[in-house]
mmCIF file with all atom_site columns, C-alpha atoms in Angstrom:
data_model
loop_
_atom_site.group_PDB
_atom_site.id
_atom_site.type_symbol
_atom_site.label_atom_id
_atom_site.label_alt_id
_atom_site.label_comp_id
_atom_site.label_asym_id
_atom_site.label_entity_id
_atom_site.label_seq_id
_atom_site.pdbx_PDB_ins_code
_atom_site.Cartn_x
_atom_site.Cartn_y
_atom_site.Cartn_z
_atom_site.occupancy
_atom_site.B_iso_or_equiv
_atom_site.pdbx_formal_charge
_atom_site.auth_seq_id
_atom_site.auth_comp_id
_atom_site.auth_asym_id
_atom_site.auth_atom_id
_atom_site.pdbx_PDB_model_num
ATOM 1   C CA . UNK A 1 1   ? 5.034  13.897  -18.076 1.00 0.00 ? 1   UNK A CA 1
ATOM 2   C CA . UNK A 1 2   ? 7.232  10.851  -18.594 1.00 0.00 ? 2   UNK A CA 1
ATOM 3   C CA . UNK A 1 3   ? 5.710  10.305  -22.030 1.00 0.00 ? 3   UNK A CA 1
ATOM 4   C CA . UNK A 1 4   ? 6.330  13.938  -22.940 1.00 0.00 ? 4   UNK A CA 1
ATOM 5   C CA . UNK A 1 5   ? 10.014 13.545  -22.067 1.00 0.00 ? 5   UNK A CA 1
ATOM 6   C CA . UNK A 1 6   ? 10.307 10.490  -24.345 1.00 0.00 ? 6   UNK A CA 1
ATOM 7   C CA . UNK A 1 7   ? 8.519  12.198  -27.210 1.00 0.00 ? 7   UNK A CA 1
ATOM 8   C CA . UNK A 1 8   ? 10.573 15.363  -26.913 1.00 0.00 ? 8   UNK A CA 1
ATOM 9   C CA . UNK A 1 9   ? 13.840 13.490  -26.657 1.00 0.00 ? 9   UNK A CA 1
ATOM 10  C CA . UNK A 1 10  ? 12.939 11.350  -29.668 1.00 0.00 ? 10  UNK A CA 1
ATOM 11  C CA . UNK A 1 11  ? 12.345 14.551  -31.629 1.00 0.00 ? 11  UNK A CA 1
ATOM 12  C CA . UNK A 1 12  ? 15.626 16.035  -30.386 1.00 0.00 ? 12  UNK A CA 1
ATOM 13  C CA . UNK A 1 13  ? 13.802 18.716  -28.425 1.00 0.00 ? 13  UNK A CA 1
ATOM 14  C CA . UNK A 1 14  ? 14.675 20.201  -25.029 1.00 0.00 ? 14  UNK A CA 1
ATOM 15  C CA . UNK A 1 15  ? 12.750 18.771  -22.071 1.00 0.00 ? 15  UNK A CA 1
ATOM 16  C CA . UNK A 1 16  ? 14.495 20.256  -19.023 1.00 0.00 ? 16  UNK A CA 1
ATOM 17  C CA . UNK A 1 17  ? 11.273 21.948  -17.916 1.00 0.00 ? 17  UNK A CA 1
ATOM 18  C CA . UNK A 1 18  ? 9.396  18.656  -17.788 1.00 0.00 ? 18  UNK A CA 1
ATOM 19  C CA . UNK A 1 19  ? 12.283 16.855  -16.111 1.00 0.00 ? 19  UNK A CA 1
ATOM 20  C CA . UNK A 1 20  ? 12.368 19.595  -13.478 1.00 0.00 ? 20  UNK A CA 1
ATOM 21  C CA . UNK A 1 21  ? 8.646  19.058  -12.829 1.00 0.00 ? 21  UNK A CA 1
ATOM 22  C CA . UNK A 1 22  ? 9.250  15.307  -12.501 1.00 0.00 ? 22  UNK A CA 1
ATOM 23  C CA . UNK A 1 23  ? 12.082 15.844  -9.997  1.00 0.00 ? 23  UNK A CA 1
ATOM 24  C CA . UNK A 1 24  ? 9.818  18.162  -7.990  1.00 0.00 ? 24  UNK A CA 1
ATOM 25  C CA . UNK A 1 25  ? 7.107  15.482  -7.931  1.00 0.00 ? 25  UNK A CA 1
ATOM 26  C CA . UNK A 1 26  ? 9.672  12.903  -6.831  1.00 0.00 ? 26  UNK A CA 1
ATOM 27  C CA . UNK A 1 27  ? 10.912 15.152  -4.030  1.00 0.00 ? 27  UNK A CA 1
ATOM 28  C CA . UNK A 1 28  ? 7.374  15.752  -2.790  1.00 0.00 ? 28  UNK A CA 1
ATOM 29  C CA . UNK A 1 29  ? 6.230  12.119  -3.224  1.00 0.00 ? 29  UNK A CA 1
ATOM 30  C CA . UNK A 1 30  ? 9.356  9.907   -2.927  1.00 0.00 ? 30  UNK A CA 1
ATOM 31  C CA . UNK A 1 31  ? 7.591  6.628   -3.742  1.00 0.00 ? 31  UNK A CA 1
ATOM 32  C CA . UNK A 1 32  ? 5.449  7.935   -6.617  1.00 0.00 ? 32  UNK A CA 1
ATOM 33  C CA . UNK A 1 33  ? 7.786  6.514   -9.244  1.00 0.00 ? 33  UNK A CA 1
ATOM 34  C CA . UNK A 1 34  ? 8.271  3.188   -7.453  1.00 0.00 ? 34  UNK A CA 1
ATOM 35  C CA . UNK A 1 35  ? 5.429  1.551   -9.366  1.00 0.00 ? 35  UNK A CA 1
ATOM 36  C CA . UNK A 1 36  ? 7.423  -0.726  -11.712 1.00 0.00 ? 36  UNK A CA 1
ATOM 37  C CA . UNK A 1 37  ? 6.198  0.683   -15.030 1.00 0.00 ? 37  UNK A CA 1
ATOM 38  C CA . UNK A 1 38  ? 6.757  4.259   -13.878 1.00 0.00 ? 38  UNK A CA 1
ATOM 39  C CA . UNK A 1 39  ? 10.082 3.256   -12.338 1.00 0.00 ? 39  UNK A CA 1
ATOM 40  C CA . UNK A 1 40  ? 11.300 1.817   -15.640 1.00 0.00 ? 40  UNK A CA 1
ATOM 41  C CA . UNK A 1 41  ? 10.577 5.147   -17.333 1.00 0.00 ? 41  UNK A CA 1
ATOM 42  C CA . UNK A 1 42  ? 11.622 7.503   -14.534 1.00 0.00 ? 42  UNK A CA 1
ATOM 43  C CA . UNK A 1 43  ? 14.983 5.800   -14.096 1.00 0.00 ? 43  UNK A CA 1
ATOM 44  C CA . UNK A 1 44  ? 15.909 6.697   -17.676 1.00 0.00 ? 44  UNK A CA 1
ATOM 45  C CA . UNK A 1 45  ? 16.394 10.214  -16.277 1.00 0.00 ? 45  UNK A CA 1
ATOM 46  C CA . UNK A 1 46  ? 18.887 11.835  -13.971 1.00 0.00 ? 46  UNK A CA 1
ATOM 47  C CA . UNK A 1 47  ? 22.067 10.564  -12.392 1.00 0.00 ? 47  UNK A CA 1
ATOM 48  C CA . UNK A 1 48  ? 22.765 6.863   -12.840 1.00 0.00 ? 48  UNK A CA 1
ATOM 49  C CA . UNK A 1 49  ? 23.524 6.384   -9.139  1.00 0.00 ? 49  UNK A CA 1
ATOM 50  C CA . UNK A 1 50  ? 20.066 7.596   -8.070  1.00 0.00 ? 50  UNK A CA 1
ATOM 51  C CA . UNK A 1 51  ? 18.406 5.525   -10.790 1.00 0.00 ? 51  UNK A CA 1
ATOM 52  C CA . UNK A 1 52  ? 20.306 2.407   -9.756  1.00 0.00 ? 52  UNK A CA 1
ATOM 53  C CA . UNK A 1 53  ? 19.355 2.880   -6.090  1.00 0.00 ? 53  UNK A CA 1
ATOM 54  C CA . UNK A 1 54  ? 15.671 3.210   -6.997  1.00 0.00 ? 54  UNK A CA 1
ATOM 55  C CA . UNK A 1 55  ? 15.790 0.221   -9.337  1.00 0.00 ? 55  UNK A CA 1
ATOM 56  C CA . UNK A 1 56  ? 17.397 -1.934  -6.640  1.00 0.00 ? 56  UNK A CA 1
ATOM 57  C CA . UNK A 1 57  ? 14.767 -0.867  -4.099  1.00 0.00 ? 57  UNK A CA 1
ATOM 58  C CA . UNK A 1 58  ? 11.853 -1.559  -6.447  1.00 0.00 ? 58  UNK A CA 1
ATOM 59  C CA . UNK A 1 59  ? 13.318 -4.882  -7.546  1.00 0.00 ? 59  UNK A CA 1
ATOM 60  C CA . UNK A 1 60  ? 13.665 -5.942  -3.874  1.00 0.00 ? 60  UNK A CA 1
ATOM 61  C CA . UNK A 1 61  ? 9.988  -5.096  -3.341  1.00 0.00 ? 61  UNK A CA 1
ATOM 62  C CA . UNK A 1 62  ? 9.002  -7.465  -6.179  1.00 0.00 ? 62  UNK A CA 1
ATOM 63  C CA . UNK A 1 63  ? 10.751 -10.556 -4.815  1.00 0.00 ? 63  UNK A CA 1
ATOM 64  C CA . UNK A 1 64  ? 8.462  -13.467 -4.154  1.00 0.00 ? 64  UNK A CA 1
ATOM 65  C CA . UNK A 1 65  ? 5.459  -11.793 -5.794  1.00 0.00 ? 65  UNK A CA 1
ATOM 66  C CA . UNK A 1 66  ? 5.448  -13.647 -9.115  1.00 0.00 ? 66  UNK A CA 1
ATOM 67  C CA . UNK A 1 67  ? 6.645  -10.611 -11.052 1.00 0.00 ? 67  UNK A CA 1
ATOM 68  C CA . UNK A 1 68  ? 9.617  -12.182 -12.805 1.00 0.00 ? 68  UNK A CA 1
ATOM 69  C CA . UNK A 1 69  ? 8.941  -10.499 -16.160 1.00 0.00 ? 69  UNK A CA 1
ATOM 70  C CA . UNK A 1 70  ? 8.660  -7.090  -14.525 1.00 0.00 ? 70  UNK A CA 1
ATOM 71  C CA . UNK A 1 71  ? 11.840 -7.756  -12.553 1.00 0.00 ? 71  UNK A CA 1
ATOM 72  C CA . UNK A 1 72  ? 13.698 -8.734  -15.748 1.00 0.00 ? 72  UNK A CA 1
ATOM 73  C CA . UNK A 1 73  ? 12.668 -5.440  -17.341 1.00 0.00 ? 73  UNK A CA 1
ATOM 74  C CA . UNK A 1 74  ? 13.971 -3.484  -14.356 1.00 0.00 ? 74  UNK A CA 1
ATOM 75  C CA . UNK A 1 75  ? 17.172 -5.552  -14.362 1.00 0.00 ? 75  UNK A CA 1
ATOM 76  C CA . UNK A 1 76  ? 17.642 -4.557  -18.009 1.00 0.00 ? 76  UNK A CA 1
ATOM 77  C CA . UNK A 1 77  ? 17.169 -0.889  -17.089 1.00 0.00 ? 77  UNK A CA 1
ATOM 78  C CA . UNK A 1 78  ? 19.860 -1.377  -14.402 1.00 0.00 ? 78  UNK A CA 1
ATOM 79  C CA . UNK A 1 79  ? 22.182 -2.745  -17.065 1.00 0.00 ? 79  UNK A CA 1
ATOM 80  C CA . UNK A 1 80  ? 21.398 0.159   -19.383 1.00 0.00 ? 80  UNK A CA 1
ATOM 81  C CA . UNK A 1 81  ? 22.053 2.800   -16.746 1.00 0.00 ? 81  UNK A CA 1
ATOM 82  C CA . UNK A 1 82  ? 25.249 1.035   -15.632 1.00 0.00 ? 82  UNK A CA 1
ATOM 83  C CA . UNK A 1 83  ? 26.512 0.888   -19.221 1.00 0.00 ? 83  UNK A CA 1
ATOM 84  C CA . UNK A 1 84  ? 25.581 4.511   -19.883 1.00 0.00 ? 84  UNK A CA 1
ATOM 85  C CA . UNK A 1 85  ? 27.496 5.549   -16.750 1.00 0.00 ? 85  UNK A CA 1
ATOM 86  C CA . UNK A 1 86  ? 30.537 3.474   -17.709 1.00 0.00 ? 86  UNK A CA 1
ATOM 87  C CA . UNK A 1 87  ? 30.098 1.160   -14.738 1.00 0.00 ? 87  UNK A CA 1
ATOM 88  C CA . UNK A 1 88  ? 31.170 -2.486  -14.989 1.00 0.00 ? 88  UNK A CA 1
ATOM 89  C CA . UNK A 1 89  ? 28.543 -5.161  -15.494 1.00 0.00 ? 89  UNK A CA 1
ATOM 90  C CA . UNK A 1 90  ? 28.748 -8.711  -14.221 1.00 0.00 ? 90  UNK A CA 1
ATOM 91  C CA . UNK A 1 91  ? 29.157 -11.245 -17.047 1.00 0.00 ? 91  UNK A CA 1
ATOM 92  C CA . UNK A 1 92  ? 27.251 -13.832 -14.965 1.00 0.00 ? 92  UNK A CA 1
ATOM 93  C CA . UNK A 1 93  ? 24.334 -11.458 -14.466 1.00 0.00 ? 93  UNK A CA 1
ATOM 94  C CA . UNK A 1 94  ? 24.273 -10.578 -18.162 1.00 0.00 ? 94  UNK A CA 1
ATOM 95  C CA . UNK A 1 95  ? 24.265 -14.237 -19.209 1.00 0.00 ? 95  UNK A CA 1
ATOM 96  C CA . UNK A 1 96  ? 21.504 -15.040 -16.709 1.00 0.00 ? 96  UNK A CA 1
ATOM 97  C CA . UNK A 1 97  ? 19.342 -12.303 -18.233 1.00 0.00 ? 97  UNK A CA 1
ATOM 98  C CA . UNK A 1 98  ? 20.192 -13.586 -21.697 1.00 0.00 ? 98  UNK A CA 1
ATOM 99  C CA . UNK A 1 99  ? 18.924 -17.051 -20.724 1.00 0.00 ? 99  UNK A CA 1
ATOM 100 C CA . UNK A 1 100 ? 15.809 -15.658 -19.027 1.00 0.00 ? 100 UNK A CA 1
ATOM 101 C CA . UNK A 1 101 ? 14.779 -13.057 -21.592 1.00 0.00 ? 101 UNK A CA 1
ATOM 102 C CA . UNK A 1 102 ? 12.837 -15.543 -23.770 1.00 0.00 ? 102 UNK A CA 1
ATOM 103 C CA . UNK A 1 103 ? 10.705 -16.350 -20.687 1.00 0.00 ? 103 UNK A CA 1
ATOM 104 C CA . UNK A 1 104 ? 9.099  -12.933 -21.005 1.00 0.00 ? 104 UNK A CA 1
ATOM 105 C CA . UNK A 1 105 ? 8.999  -9.358  -19.854 1.00 0.00 ? 105 UNK A CA 1
ATOM 106 C CA . UNK A 1 106 ? 6.386  -6.905  -18.674 1.00 0.00 ? 106 UNK A CA 1
ATOM 107 C CA . UNK A 1 107 ? 3.936  -6.173  -21.498 1.00 0.00 ? 107 UNK A CA 1
ATOM 108 C CA . UNK A 1 108 ? 5.098  -2.548  -21.612 1.00 0.00 ? 108 UNK A CA 1
ATOM 109 C CA . UNK A 1 109 ? 8.729  -3.452  -22.282 1.00 0.00 ? 109 UNK A CA 1
ATOM 110 C CA . UNK A 1 110 ? 9.742  -2.885  -25.906 1.00 0.00 ? 110 UNK A CA 1
ATOM 111 C CA . UNK A 1 111 ? 11.359 -6.164  -26.970 1.00 0.00 ? 111 UNK A CA 1
ATOM 112 C CA . UNK A 1 112 ? 13.946 -4.646  -29.343 1.00 0.00 ? 112 UNK A CA 1
ATOM 113 C CA . UNK A 1 113 ? 15.091 -2.354  -26.527 1.00 0.00 ? 113 UNK A CA 1
ATOM 114 C CA . UNK A 1 114 ? 15.513 -5.364  -24.247 1.00 0.00 ? 114 UNK A CA 1
ATOM 115 C CA . UNK A 1 115 ? 17.594 -7.221  -26.848 1.00 0.00 ? 115 UNK A CA 1
ATOM 116 C CA . UNK A 1 116 ? 19.604 -4.056  -27.573 1.00 0.00 ? 116 UNK A CA 1
ATOM 117 C CA . UNK A 1 117 ? 20.428 -3.456  -23.892 1.00 0.00 ? 117 UNK A CA 1
ATOM 118 C CA . UNK A 1 118 ? 21.439 -7.083  -23.557 1.00 0.00 ? 118 UNK A CA 1
ATOM 119 C CA . UNK A 1 119 ? 23.578 -6.827  -26.712 1.00 0.00 ? 119 UNK A CA 1
ATOM 120 C CA . UNK A 1 120 ? 25.387 -3.789  -25.313 1.00 0.00 ? 120 UNK A CA 1
ATOM 121 C CA . UNK A 1 121 ? 25.964 -5.570  -22.002 1.00 0.00 ? 121 UNK A CA 1
ATOM 122 C CA . UNK A 1 122 ? 27.276 -8.709  -23.706 1.00 0.00 ? 122 UNK A CA 1
ATOM 123 C CA . UNK A 1 123 ? 29.615 -6.613  -25.848 1.00 0.00 ? 123 UNK A CA 1
ATOM 124 C CA . UNK A 1 124 ? 30.859 -4.859  -22.713 1.00 0.00 ? 124 UNK A CA 1
ATOM 125 C CA . UNK A 1 125 ? 31.783 -8.251  -21.254 1.00 0.00 ? 125 UNK A CA 1
ATOM 126 C CA . UNK A 1 126 ? 33.622 -9.275  -24.423 1.00 0.00 ? 126 UNK A CA 1
ATOM 127 C CA . UNK A 1 127 ? 30.935 -11.650 -25.705 1.00 0.00 ? 127 UNK A CA 1
ATOM 128 C CA . UNK A 1 128 ? 30.814 -10.103 -29.189 1.00 0.00 ? 128 UNK A CA 1
ATOM 129 C CA . UNK A 1 129 ? 29.262 -13.084 -30.999 1.00 0.00 ? 129 UNK A CA 1
ATOM 130 C CA . UNK A 1 130 ? 26.454 -13.292 -28.445 1.00 0.00 ? 130 UNK A CA 1
ATOM 131 C CA . UNK A 1 131 ? 25.984 -9.519  -28.692 1.00 0.00 ? 131 UNK A CA 1
ATOM 132 C CA . UNK A 1 132 ? 25.547 -9.805  -32.464 1.00 0.00 ? 132 UNK A CA 1
ATOM 133 C CA . UNK A 1 133 ? 22.978 -12.566 -31.911 1.00 0.00 ? 133 UNK A CA 1
ATOM 134 C CA . UNK A 1 134 ? 20.998 -10.228 -29.647 1.00 0.00 ? 134 UNK A CA 1
ATOM 135 C CA . UNK A 1 135 ? 21.171 -7.442  -32.241 1.00 0.00 ? 135 UNK A CA 1
ATOM 136 C CA . UNK A 1 136 ? 19.826 -9.956  -34.764 1.00 0.00 ? 136 UNK A CA 1
ATOM 137 C CA . UNK A 1 137 ? 16.971 -10.785 -32.346 1.00 0.00 ? 137 UNK A CA 1
ATOM 138 C CA . UNK A 1 138 ? 16.096 -7.092  -32.051 1.00 0.00 ? 138 UNK A CA 1
ATOM 139 C CA . UNK A 1 139 ? 16.250 -6.622  -35.828 1.00 0.00 ? 139 UNK A CA 1
ATOM 140 C CA . UNK A 1 140 ? 14.102 -9.695  -36.390 1.00 0.00 ? 140 UNK A CA 1
ATOM 141 C CA . UNK A 1 141 ? 11.437 -8.405  -33.979 1.00 0.00 ? 141 UNK A CA 1
ATOM 142 C CA . UNK A 1 142 ? 11.371 -5.042  -35.773 1.00 0.00 ? 142 UNK A CA 1
ATOM 143 C CA . UNK A 1 143 ? 11.150 -6.725  -39.182 1.00 0.00 ? 143 UNK A CA 1
ATOM 144 C CA . UNK A 1 144 ? 8.295  -9.002  -38.065 1.00 0.00 ? 144 UNK A CA 1
ATOM 145 C CA . UNK A 1 145 ? 6.312  -6.321  -36.231 1.00 0.00 ? 145 UNK A CA 1
ATOM 146 C CA . UNK A 1 146 ? 2.736  -6.147  -37.470 1.00 0.00 ? 146 UNK A CA 1
ATOM 147 C CA . UNK A 1 147 ? 1.850  -2.548  -38.159 1.00 0.00 ? 147 UNK A CA 1
ATOM 148 C CA . UNK A 1 148 ? -1.463 -0.914  -38.977 1.00 0.00 ? 148 UNK A CA 1
ATOM 149 C CA . UNK A 1 149 ? -1.985 -0.256  -42.668 1.00 0.00 ? 149 UNK A CA 1
ATOM 150 C CA . UNK A 1 150 ? -1.704 3.521   -42.620 1.00 0.00 ? 150 UNK A CA 1
ATOM 151 C CA . UNK A 1 151 ? -0.092 3.911   -46.007 1.00 0.00 ? 151 UNK A CA 1
ATOM 152 C CA . UNK A 1 152 ? 3.078  3.128   -47.873 1.00 0.00 ? 152 UNK A CA 1
ATOM 153 C CA . UNK A 1 153 ? 5.344  5.037   -45.455 1.00 0.00 ? 153 UNK A CA 1
ATOM 154 C CA . UNK A 1 154 ? 4.218  3.252   -42.295 1.00 0.00 ? 154 UNK A CA 1
ATOM 155 C CA . UNK A 1 155 ? 7.040  0.687   -42.224 1.00 0.00 ? 155 UNK A CA 1
ATOM 156 C CA . UNK A 1 156 ? 9.726  3.257   -43.051 1.00 0.00 ? 156 UNK A CA 1
ATOM 157 C CA . UNK A 1 157 ? 8.421  5.615   -40.379 1.00 0.00 ? 157 UNK A CA 1
ATOM 158 C CA . UNK A 1 158 ? 8.454  2.787   -37.824 1.00 0.00 ? 158 UNK A CA 1
ATOM 159 C CA . UNK A 1 159 ? 11.992 1.790   -38.728 1.00 0.00 ? 159 UNK A CA 1
ATOM 160 C CA . UNK A 1 160 ? 13.509 5.261   -39.076 1.00 0.00 ? 160 UNK A CA 1
ATOM 161 C CA . UNK A 1 161 ? 11.211 7.387   -36.919 1.00 0.00 ? 161 UNK A CA 1
ATOM 162 C CA . UNK A 1 162 ? 11.722 5.347   -33.770 1.00 0.00 ? 162 UNK A CA 1
ATOM 163 C CA . UNK A 1 163 ? 15.175 6.320   -32.423 1.00 0.00 ? 163 UNK A CA 1
ATOM 164 C CA . UNK A 1 164 ? 15.915 2.857   -31.029 1.00 0.00 ? 164 UNK A CA 1
ATOM 165 C CA . UNK A 1 165 ? 14.849 1.084   -34.227 1.00 0.00 ? 165 UNK A CA 1
ATOM 166 C CA . UNK A 1 166 ? 17.004 3.480   -36.232 1.00 0.00 ? 166 UNK A CA 1
ATOM 167 C CA . UNK A 1 167 ? 20.095 2.566   -34.162 1.00 0.00 ? 167 UNK A CA 1
ATOM 168 C CA . UNK A 1 168 ? 19.400 -1.169  -34.129 1.00 0.00 ? 168 UNK A CA 1
ATOM 169 C CA . UNK A 1 169 ? 18.808 -1.275  -37.887 1.00 0.00 ? 169 UNK A CA 1
ATOM 170 C CA . UNK A 1 170 ? 21.843 0.844   -38.688 1.00 0.00 ? 170 UNK A CA 1
ATOM 171 C CA . UNK A 1 171 ? 24.187 -0.918  -41.074 1.00 0.00 ? 171 UNK A CA 1
ATOM 172 C CA . UNK A 1 172 ? 27.082 0.446   -39.013 1.00 0.00 ? 172 UNK A CA 1
ATOM 173 C CA . UNK A 1 173 ? 26.042 -1.617  -35.988 1.00 0.00 ? 173 UNK A CA 1
ATOM 174 C CA . UNK A 1 174 ? 28.168 -4.728  -35.726 1.00 0.00 ? 174 UNK A CA 1
ATOM 175 C CA . UNK A 1 175 ? 28.951 -4.840  -32.031 1.00 0.00 ? 175 UNK A CA 1
ATOM 176 C CA . UNK A 1 176 ? 26.985 -2.367  -29.898 1.00 0.00 ? 176 UNK A CA 1
ATOM 177 C CA . UNK A 1 177 ? 29.670 -0.816  -27.705 1.00 0.00 ? 177 UNK A CA 1
#
């Protein structure tokens, strides 16, 4: 269901029916979406406050378990949801994540999304030059991505068909506010 929401949203299609089913599952099984990979996806949805509470709870459960990359990914989702809700972000926390990001993330975390979230957070704290560096990191990853040879349109589809790639590669993007 979470994948269907992403696909529908990427295509600009309505997905309220699927989101309603997900909220019903969450109400019936309150820890179902606490598995970190599911949590990272589920917390894209719904009110920021509820997402931030869940992310904090799941991140606490990971402490001391050697899951630093997973925790970084969830910390980035916290930043994203805070930014989307217009909440302030701590410059110290943002810079710590910036330093730690090269150490790695969960394998399921899309690297350009991580750099983009970090760029937005840095811009929100007034660190415009560092934000532009993160946008450059995201663009570089997209440019270097090895794609299957499915024909001459594969690269263009990857760059323009993926909503995040489209935003990151936009010429209009200077500072991601």
